[in-house]
PDB file of C-alpha atoms in Angstrom:
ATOM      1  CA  UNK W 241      35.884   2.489 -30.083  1.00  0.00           C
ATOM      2  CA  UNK W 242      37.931   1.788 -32.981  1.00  0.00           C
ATOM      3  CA  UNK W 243      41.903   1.155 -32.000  1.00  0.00           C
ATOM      4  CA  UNK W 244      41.866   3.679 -29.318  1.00  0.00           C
ATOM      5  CA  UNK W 245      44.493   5.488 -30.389  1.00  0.00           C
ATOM      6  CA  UNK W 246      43.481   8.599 -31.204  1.00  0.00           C
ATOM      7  CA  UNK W 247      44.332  11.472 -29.128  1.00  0.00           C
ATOM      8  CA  UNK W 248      42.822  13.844 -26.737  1.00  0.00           C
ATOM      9  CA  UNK W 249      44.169  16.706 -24.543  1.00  0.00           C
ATOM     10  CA  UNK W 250      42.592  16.733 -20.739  1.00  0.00           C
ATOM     11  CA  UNK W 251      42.344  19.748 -18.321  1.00  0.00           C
ATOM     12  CA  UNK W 252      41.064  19.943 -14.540  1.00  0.00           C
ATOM     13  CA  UNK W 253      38.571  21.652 -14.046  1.00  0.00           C
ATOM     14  CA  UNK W 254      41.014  24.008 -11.218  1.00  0.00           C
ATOM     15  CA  UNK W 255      43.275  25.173 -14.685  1.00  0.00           C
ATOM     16  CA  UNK W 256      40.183  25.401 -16.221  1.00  0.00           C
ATOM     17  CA  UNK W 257      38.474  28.121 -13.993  1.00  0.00           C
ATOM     18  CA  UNK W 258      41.981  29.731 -13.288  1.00  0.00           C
ATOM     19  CA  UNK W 259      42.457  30.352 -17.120  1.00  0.00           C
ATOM     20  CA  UNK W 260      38.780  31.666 -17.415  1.00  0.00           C
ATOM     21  CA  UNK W 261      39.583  34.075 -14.282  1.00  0.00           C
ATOM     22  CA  UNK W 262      43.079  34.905 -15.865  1.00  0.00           C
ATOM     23  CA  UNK W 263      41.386  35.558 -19.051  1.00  0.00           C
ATOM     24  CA  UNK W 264      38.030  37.792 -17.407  1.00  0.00           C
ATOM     25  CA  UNK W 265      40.663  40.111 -15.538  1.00  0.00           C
ATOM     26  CA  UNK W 266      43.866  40.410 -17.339  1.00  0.00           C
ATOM     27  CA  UNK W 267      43.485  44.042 -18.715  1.00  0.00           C
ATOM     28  CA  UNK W 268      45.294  43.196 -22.238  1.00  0.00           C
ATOM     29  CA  UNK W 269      43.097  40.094 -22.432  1.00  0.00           C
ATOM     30  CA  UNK W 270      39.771  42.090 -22.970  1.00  0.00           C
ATOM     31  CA  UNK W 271      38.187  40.779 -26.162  1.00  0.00           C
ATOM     32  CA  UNK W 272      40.256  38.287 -27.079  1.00  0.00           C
ATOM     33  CA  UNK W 273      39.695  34.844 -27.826  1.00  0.00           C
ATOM     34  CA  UNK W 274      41.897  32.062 -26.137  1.00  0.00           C
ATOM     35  CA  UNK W 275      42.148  28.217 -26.154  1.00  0.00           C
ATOM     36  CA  UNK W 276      42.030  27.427 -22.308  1.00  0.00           C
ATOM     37  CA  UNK W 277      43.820  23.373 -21.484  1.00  0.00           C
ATOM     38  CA  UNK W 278      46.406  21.429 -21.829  1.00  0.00           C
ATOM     39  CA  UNK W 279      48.231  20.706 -25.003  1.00  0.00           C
ATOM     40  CA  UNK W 280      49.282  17.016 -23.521  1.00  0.00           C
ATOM     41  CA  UNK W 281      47.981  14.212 -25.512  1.00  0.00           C
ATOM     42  CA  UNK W 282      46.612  11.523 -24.663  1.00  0.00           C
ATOM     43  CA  UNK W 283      45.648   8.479 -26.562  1.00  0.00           C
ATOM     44  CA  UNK W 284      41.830   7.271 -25.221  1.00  0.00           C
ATOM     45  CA  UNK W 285      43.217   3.874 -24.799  1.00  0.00           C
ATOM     46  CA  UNK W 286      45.726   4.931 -22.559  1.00  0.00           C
ATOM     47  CA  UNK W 287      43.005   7.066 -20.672  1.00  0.00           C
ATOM     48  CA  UNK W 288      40.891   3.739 -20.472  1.00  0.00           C
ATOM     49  CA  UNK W 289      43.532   2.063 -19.052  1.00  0.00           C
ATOM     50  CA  UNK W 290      44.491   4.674 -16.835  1.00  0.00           C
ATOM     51  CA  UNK W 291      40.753   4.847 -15.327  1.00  0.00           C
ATOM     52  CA  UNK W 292      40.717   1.100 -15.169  1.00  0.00           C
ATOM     53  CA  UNK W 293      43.692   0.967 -12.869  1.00  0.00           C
ATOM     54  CA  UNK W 294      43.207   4.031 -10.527  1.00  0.00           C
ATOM     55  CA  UNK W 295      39.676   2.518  -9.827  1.00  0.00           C
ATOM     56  CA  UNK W 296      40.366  -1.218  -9.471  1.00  0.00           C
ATOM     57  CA  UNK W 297      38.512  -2.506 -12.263  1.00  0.00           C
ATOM     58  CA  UNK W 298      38.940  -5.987 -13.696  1.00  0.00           C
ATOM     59  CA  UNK W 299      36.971  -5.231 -16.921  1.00  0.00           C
ATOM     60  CA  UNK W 300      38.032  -5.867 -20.213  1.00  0.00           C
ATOM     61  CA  UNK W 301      38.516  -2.924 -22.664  1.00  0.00           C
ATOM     62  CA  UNK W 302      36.763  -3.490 -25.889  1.00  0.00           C
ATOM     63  CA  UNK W 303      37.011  -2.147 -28.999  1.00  0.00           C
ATOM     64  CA  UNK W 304      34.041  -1.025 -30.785  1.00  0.00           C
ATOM     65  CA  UNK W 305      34.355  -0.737 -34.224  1.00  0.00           C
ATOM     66  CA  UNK W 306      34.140   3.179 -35.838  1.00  0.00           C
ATOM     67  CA  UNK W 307      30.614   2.495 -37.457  1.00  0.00           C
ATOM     68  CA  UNK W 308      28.822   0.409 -34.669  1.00  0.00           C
ATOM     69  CA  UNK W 309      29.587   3.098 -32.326  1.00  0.00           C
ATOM     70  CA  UNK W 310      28.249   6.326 -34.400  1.00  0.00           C
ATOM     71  CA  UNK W 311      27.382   5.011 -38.249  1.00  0.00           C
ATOM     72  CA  UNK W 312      28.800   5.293 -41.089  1.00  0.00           C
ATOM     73  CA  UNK W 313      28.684   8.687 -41.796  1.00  0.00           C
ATOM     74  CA  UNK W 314      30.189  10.364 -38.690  1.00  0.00           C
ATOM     75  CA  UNK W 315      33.794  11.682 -39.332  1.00  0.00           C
ATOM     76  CA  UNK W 316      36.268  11.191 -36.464  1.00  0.00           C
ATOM     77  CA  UNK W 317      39.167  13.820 -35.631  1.00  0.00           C
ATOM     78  CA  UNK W 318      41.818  11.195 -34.947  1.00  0.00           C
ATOM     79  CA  UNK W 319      43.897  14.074 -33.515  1.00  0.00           C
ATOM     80  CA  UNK W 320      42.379  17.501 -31.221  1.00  0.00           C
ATOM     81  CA  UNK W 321      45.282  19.276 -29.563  1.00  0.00           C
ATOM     82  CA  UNK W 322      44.551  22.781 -28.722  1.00  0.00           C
ATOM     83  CA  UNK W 323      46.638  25.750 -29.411  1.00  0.00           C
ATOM     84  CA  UNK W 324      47.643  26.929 -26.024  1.00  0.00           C
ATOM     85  CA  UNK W 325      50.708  28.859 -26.898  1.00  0.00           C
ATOM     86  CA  UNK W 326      48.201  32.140 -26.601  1.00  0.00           C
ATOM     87  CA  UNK W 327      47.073  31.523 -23.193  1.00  0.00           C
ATOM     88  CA  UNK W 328      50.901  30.951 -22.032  1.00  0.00           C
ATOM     89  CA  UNK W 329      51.921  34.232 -23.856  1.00  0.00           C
ATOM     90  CA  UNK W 330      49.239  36.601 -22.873  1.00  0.00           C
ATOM     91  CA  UNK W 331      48.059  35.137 -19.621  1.00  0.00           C
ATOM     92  CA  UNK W 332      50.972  33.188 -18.586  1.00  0.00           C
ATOM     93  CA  UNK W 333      48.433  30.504 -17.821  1.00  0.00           C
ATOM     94  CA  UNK W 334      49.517  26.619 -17.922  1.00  0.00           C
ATOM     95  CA  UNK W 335      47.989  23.997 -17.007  1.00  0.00           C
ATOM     96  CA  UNK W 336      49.523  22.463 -13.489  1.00  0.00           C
ATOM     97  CA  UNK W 337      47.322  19.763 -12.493  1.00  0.00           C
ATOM     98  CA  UNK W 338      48.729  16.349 -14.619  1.00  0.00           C
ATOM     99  CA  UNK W 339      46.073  14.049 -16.177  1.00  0.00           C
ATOM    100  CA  UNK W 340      46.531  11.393 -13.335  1.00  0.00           C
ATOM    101  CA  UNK W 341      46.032  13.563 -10.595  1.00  0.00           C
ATOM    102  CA  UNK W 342      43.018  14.987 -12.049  1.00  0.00           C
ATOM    103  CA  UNK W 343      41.776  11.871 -12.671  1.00  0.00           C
ATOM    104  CA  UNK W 344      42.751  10.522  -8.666  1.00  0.00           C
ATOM    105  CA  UNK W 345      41.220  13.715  -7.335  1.00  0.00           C
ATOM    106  CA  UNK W 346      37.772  13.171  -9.336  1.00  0.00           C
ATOM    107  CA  UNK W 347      37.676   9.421  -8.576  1.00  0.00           C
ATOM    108  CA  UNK W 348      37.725  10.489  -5.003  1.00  0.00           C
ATOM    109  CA  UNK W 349      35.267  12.947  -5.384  1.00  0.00           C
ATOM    110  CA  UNK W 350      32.746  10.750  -6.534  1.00  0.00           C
ATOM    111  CA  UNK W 351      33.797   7.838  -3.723  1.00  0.00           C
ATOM    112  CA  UNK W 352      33.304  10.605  -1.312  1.00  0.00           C
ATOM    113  CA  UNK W 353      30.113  11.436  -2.846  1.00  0.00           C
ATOM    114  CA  UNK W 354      28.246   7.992  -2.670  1.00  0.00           C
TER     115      UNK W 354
END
C-alpha cells in the first residue's frame, strides 16, 4: 500500500534461531534483552518486486492507498530498523543469510512442499 517505500529489515529464520540459541547459552547473556535480525533495510516495494521476479510472476504491483488498506486512523512506522549493535557486541551474532537467499530458499520450500 501507499508508495511502497517504507522500510523494513528481514531475517531468516536460520539467524533467527542461531541468535535465540546464542542468546539462551551465552553465560554473560543471562537476563538480558536483545534485538535479534538484520539491520538491512529494505523498502516493501523493492521486496514486492523482488518476490515477483524470483517466482515468475507477471502481476502488476498496485498501490493501495494508506486508508483503503487499514482506515483512517491507523498510524504507519514509515521506518523499523532494529538496533542490532547489542547482539553483535555481546553475542557476536550477525545475520549471514542475505534477503534474496532467504527469500530463494523459502520459495523453494514451499515448491517442494506442494
Amino acid at each position: 500500500y501507499d508508495d511502497g517505500q517504507q522500510t523494513r529489515c528481514f531475517t531468516y529464520i536460520e539467524d533467527t534461531v542461531r541468535g535465540s540459541i546464542l542468546a539462551a547459552t551465552v553465560g554473560r547473556a543471562e537476563g538480558q534483552v536483545f534485538n535479534i535480525g538484520s539491520s538491512r533495510e529494505t523498502p516493501i516495494l523493492e521486496l514486492a518486486r523482488l518476490v515477483k521476479g524470483l517466482v515468475g510472476s507477471p502481476s502488476e504491483i498496485v498501490h493501495v492507498p494508506y486508508v483503503e488498506a487499514y482506515g483512517a486512523d491507523f498510524e504507519e512506522t514509515r521506518r523499523r530498523v532494529p538496533d542490532v549493535r547489542k547482539a553483535e557486541r555481546e553475542l557476536g551474532l550477525r545475520a549471514e543469510i542475505p534477503l534474496e537467499e532467504g527469500l530463494r530458499r523459502t520459495i523453494d520450500w514451499f515448491r517442494d512442499e506442494r
